[in-house]
Amino acid sequence: MTLTCPHCQQESEHEALSHINIDRNPELRSKVQDLSCFRVKCPNCGETVLAVYPCLYHDMVGQFMVWLWPEEEQSAPHADFDPLAGYTLRIVDSLNAFREKINILDLGLDDRAVEMMKLLLFMRLKHDLDVVEVLFHELDNRTGDFRFVAVLSDGVEQYAAMPGSIYQQLRTDIEERLFTSGKDFARIDLQWAGEALEMLREAE
Ligand SMILES: [Zn+2]
């Protein structure tokens, strides 16, 4: 991978981590969450740069794959999996979405329900706040609450929680009324959540 340093414009060669098998390299789990495995150091000026390139994350035990496929890359990859394999296949286009998706699937959660929760929270918060993005943060095992981070336009981050009962309800609705193909990498994001919530409302 050739990288042009945004600080000194010098080009340098780096080894790209294009495939992460977390069962073989469990030490990468935390490096994905803090994004350190995507940080490269410019040999010329010593600045650290976040490199975004296609990377496939594979969890064999958890049976999921997340493909980071940056927007500027050509044609997104396709797969033709046997749906009986039981795998969850997702594609995302940013580093934040990549680590968030892995975090959600790592916890064994249904990311479709979580994306819908994010959208509901986003719509609720934007009445009073200039929210740019809502990201899943963690599941509180004690209370069952889902915790999210809302990023505001001035960069300030604010935590917000939603009760697990909302997750359970959405998950039931999804199971009963929505179908997501397991054959190919699906893009389950806020846009998907908007369309899915609309479909659920129409079906009521
Ligand atoms: Zn540099």
Short mmCIF file of C-alpha atoms and ligand atoms in Angstrom, two decimals:
data_model
loop_
_atom_site.label_atom_id
_atom_site.label_comp_id
_atom_site.label_asym_id
_atom_site.label_seq_id
_atom_site.Cartn_x
_atom_site.Cartn_y
_atom_site.Cartn_z
CA MET A 1 0.00 0.00 0.00
CA THR A 2 1.37 3.40 -0.99
CA LEU A 3 0.47 6.25 1.34
CA THR A 4 0.97 9.96 0.75
CA CYS A 5 1.63 11.70 4.04
CA PRO A 6 -0.84 14.58 4.54
CA HIS A 7 1.78 16.49 6.55
CA CYS A 8 4.91 16.33 4.34
CA GLN A 9 3.43 14.87 1.09
CA GLN A 10 6.10 12.16 1.06
CA GLU A 11 5.01 8.80 -0.36
CA SER A 12 5.91 5.65 1.54
CA GLU A 13 5.16 1.94 1.36
CA HIS A 14 3.32 0.15 4.15
CA GLU A 15 2.01 -3.30 4.68
CA ALA A 16 -1.80 -3.24 4.57
CA LEU A 17 -3.80 -5.39 6.94
CA SER A 18 -6.31 -6.51 4.34
CA HIS A 19 -7.65 -9.54 6.21
CA ILE A 20 -8.09 -9.92 9.96
CA ASN A 21 -8.87 -13.38 11.27
CA ILE A 22 -9.69 -12.67 14.89
CA ASP A 23 -9.59 -16.33 15.93
CA ARG A 24 -6.01 -16.58 14.72
CA ASN A 25 -4.99 -13.10 15.89
CA PRO A 26 -7.11 -12.27 18.96
CA GLU A 27 -4.60 -9.56 19.92
CA LEU A 28 -6.00 -7.48 17.03
CA ARG A 29 -9.42 -7.15 18.73
CA SER A 30 -8.35 -4.21 20.89
CA LYS A 31 -6.26 -2.76 18.06
CA VAL A 32 -9.35 -2.58 15.87
CA GLN A 33 -11.36 -0.94 18.66
CA ASP A 34 -8.75 1.79 19.27
CA LEU A 35 -7.94 1.85 15.52
CA SER A 36 -4.22 1.46 16.25
CA CYS A 37 -3.91 -1.27 13.62
CA PHE A 38 -4.79 1.35 11.00
CA ARG A 39 -2.23 3.89 12.22
CA VAL A 40 0.93 4.14 10.21
CA LYS A 41 3.95 6.31 10.86
CA CYS A 42 5.42 8.43 8.09
CA PRO A 43 9.14 7.50 7.81
CA ASN A 44 9.96 11.01 6.62
CA CYS A 45 8.37 13.34 9.18
CA GLY A 46 7.33 10.87 11.87
CA GLU A 47 3.66 11.93 11.90
CA THR A 48 1.08 9.22 12.47
CA VAL A 49 -1.63 8.83 9.86
CA LEU A 50 -4.86 6.84 9.86
CA ALA A 51 -4.87 4.71 6.73
CA VAL A 52 -8.25 3.63 5.37
CA TYR A 53 -8.23 0.76 2.89
CA PRO A 54 -10.34 -2.35 2.22
CA CYS A 55 -10.10 -4.77 5.12
CA LEU A 56 -12.09 -7.93 5.79
CA TYR A 57 -12.67 -8.84 9.44
CA HIS A 58 -13.51 -12.48 10.01
CA ASP A 59 -14.77 -13.98 13.28
CA MET A 60 -15.18 -17.73 12.81
CA VAL A 61 -16.51 -18.45 16.31
CA GLY A 62 -18.97 -15.54 16.23
CA GLN A 63 -19.79 -16.41 12.59
CA PHE A 64 -19.61 -12.96 11.12
CA MET A 65 -17.59 -10.97 8.63
CA VAL A 66 -17.40 -7.21 8.31
CA TRP A 67 -15.89 -5.70 5.21
CA LEU A 68 -14.48 -2.20 5.47
CA TRP A 69 -14.84 -0.88 1.96
CA PRO A 70 -14.08 2.87 1.77
CA GLU A 71 -16.42 4.87 -0.44
CA GLU A 72 -13.72 6.04 -2.85
CA GLU A 73 -12.76 2.44 -3.69
CA GLN A 74 -14.07 0.94 -6.92
CA SER A 75 -16.94 -1.56 -7.05
CA ALA A 76 -17.83 -3.08 -3.72
CA PRO A 77 -17.07 -6.78 -3.28
CA HIS A 78 -19.71 -9.46 -3.61
CA ALA A 79 -20.02 -12.83 -2.07
CA ASP A 80 -22.26 -15.72 -2.81
CA PHE A 81 -22.43 -17.61 0.43
CA ASP A 82 -24.56 -20.55 1.27
CA PRO A 83 -27.14 -18.87 3.54
CA LEU A 84 -27.29 -22.06 5.57
CA ALA A 85 -23.79 -21.32 6.76
CA GLY A 86 -25.45 -19.00 9.27
CA TYR A 87 -22.98 -16.18 8.79
CA THR A 88 -23.78 -12.51 9.25
CA LEU A 89 -22.13 -10.54 6.43
CA ARG A 90 -21.83 -6.77 6.60
CA ILE A 91 -20.16 -4.04 4.62
CA VAL A 92 -19.29 -0.57 5.98
CA ASP A 93 -17.49 2.42 4.51
CA SER A 94 -15.75 4.12 7.44
CA LEU A 95 -13.38 3.19 10.25
CA ASN A 96 -15.91 4.32 12.87
CA ALA A 97 -18.62 2.15 11.35
CA PHE A 98 -16.16 -0.74 11.07
CA ARG A 99 -15.25 -0.85 14.75
CA GLU A 100 -18.82 -0.12 15.80
CA LYS A 101 -20.23 -2.96 13.69
CA ILE A 102 -17.65 -5.40 15.04
CA ASN A 103 -18.40 -4.28 18.59
CA ILE A 104 -22.15 -4.91 18.06
CA LEU A 105 -21.72 -8.32 16.42
CA ASP A 106 -19.08 -9.31 18.98
CA LEU A 107 -21.75 -8.90 21.69
CA GLY A 108 -24.05 -11.22 19.74
CA LEU A 109 -26.53 -8.40 19.11
CA ASP A 110 -28.73 -7.95 16.06
CA ASP A 111 -27.19 -4.92 14.35
CA ARG A 112 -30.44 -4.22 12.47
CA ALA A 113 -32.25 -3.51 15.73
CA VAL A 114 -29.30 -1.45 17.00
CA GLU A 115 -29.27 0.70 13.82
CA MET A 116 -32.99 1.35 14.30
CA MET A 117 -32.36 2.37 17.92
CA LYS A 118 -29.64 4.75 16.71
CA LEU A 119 -32.06 6.32 14.27
CA LEU A 120 -34.81 6.71 16.89
CA LEU A 121 -32.30 8.26 19.28
CA PHE A 122 -30.94 10.53 16.55
CA MET A 123 -34.44 11.84 15.78
CA ARG A 124 -35.17 12.38 19.47
CA LEU A 125 -31.89 14.20 20.20
CA LYS A 126 -31.93 16.42 17.14
CA HIS A 127 -34.92 18.36 18.52
CA ASP A 128 -32.59 20.04 21.02
CA LEU A 129 -29.08 19.30 19.81
CA ASP A 130 -27.05 19.62 16.65
CA VAL A 131 -26.28 15.92 16.36
CA VAL A 132 -24.00 14.76 13.56
CA GLU A 133 -23.68 11.09 14.37
CA VAL A 134 -24.89 8.50 16.86
CA LEU A 135 -22.68 5.49 17.56
CA PHE A 136 -23.33 2.40 19.63
CA HIS A 137 -21.03 2.40 22.64
CA GLU A 138 -21.83 -0.49 24.97
CA LEU A 139 -24.40 -2.74 26.52
CA ASP A 140 -24.79 -2.24 30.27
CA ASN A 141 -25.07 -5.80 31.55
CA ARG A 142 -26.36 -4.69 34.94
CA THR A 143 -29.31 -2.57 33.76
CA GLY A 144 -29.72 -4.01 30.26
CA ASP A 145 -29.48 -0.47 28.86
CA PHE A 146 -27.90 0.25 25.51
CA ARG A 147 -25.46 3.14 25.63
CA PHE A 148 -24.75 5.36 22.66
CA VAL A 149 -22.45 8.26 21.93
CA ALA A 150 -23.95 11.25 20.18
CA VAL A 151 -21.38 13.35 18.35
CA LEU A 152 -22.39 17.02 18.11
CA SER A 153 -21.40 19.44 15.34
CA ASP A 154 -18.85 21.16 17.59
CA GLY A 155 -17.16 17.79 18.24
CA VAL A 156 -18.57 17.41 21.76
CA GLU A 157 -19.62 13.86 22.61
CA GLN A 158 -22.66 13.15 24.72
CA TYR A 159 -23.77 9.81 26.12
CA ALA A 160 -27.36 8.67 25.85
CA ALA A 161 -29.04 5.43 26.88
CA MET A 162 -32.01 3.43 25.67
CA PRO A 163 -33.67 0.59 27.57
CA GLY A 164 -33.13 -2.96 26.37
CA SER A 165 -36.91 -3.41 26.04
CA ILE A 166 -36.82 -1.23 22.89
CA TYR A 167 -34.18 -3.53 21.44
CA GLN A 168 -36.28 -6.61 22.22
CA GLN A 169 -39.37 -5.09 20.60
CA LEU A 170 -37.51 -4.08 17.44
CA ARG A 171 -35.86 -7.46 17.23
CA THR A 172 -39.24 -9.20 17.40
CA ASP A 173 -40.59 -6.92 14.66
CA ILE A 174 -37.56 -7.63 12.48
CA GLU A 175 -37.79 -11.39 12.99
CA GLU A 176 -41.47 -11.42 12.15
CA ARG A 177 -41.61 -8.94 9.31
CA LEU A 178 -38.24 -8.23 7.72
CA PHE A 179 -35.87 -10.41 5.78
CA THR A 180 -32.17 -9.78 5.26
CA SER A 181 -30.42 -12.03 2.80
CA GLY A 182 -27.46 -13.89 4.22
CA LYS A 183 -25.93 -14.54 0.83
CA ASP A 184 -24.15 -11.26 0.33
CA PHE A 185 -22.57 -8.46 2.34
CA ALA A 186 -25.43 -6.22 3.48
CA ARG A 187 -25.12 -2.53 4.23
CA ILE A 188 -27.02 -2.10 7.50
CA ASP A 189 -26.70 1.58 8.38
CA LEU A 190 -28.91 4.54 9.29
CA GLN A 191 -30.29 4.75 5.77
CA TRP A 192 -31.26 1.10 5.92
CA ALA A 193 -32.84 1.70 9.35
CA GLY A 194 -34.96 4.56 7.94
CA GLU A 195 -36.29 2.42 5.12
CA ALA A 196 -36.87 -0.56 7.41
CA LEU A 197 -38.76 1.48 10.02
CA GLU A 198 -40.93 2.85 7.22
CA MET A 199 -41.70 -0.69 6.04
CA LEU A 200 -42.56 -1.78 9.57
CA ARG A 201 -44.93 1.19 9.96
CA GLU A 202 -46.68 0.45 6.68
CA ALA A 203 -47.17 -3.15 7.71
CA GLU A 204 -48.93 -2.11 10.91
ZN ZN B 1 5.24 12.79 6.58
#
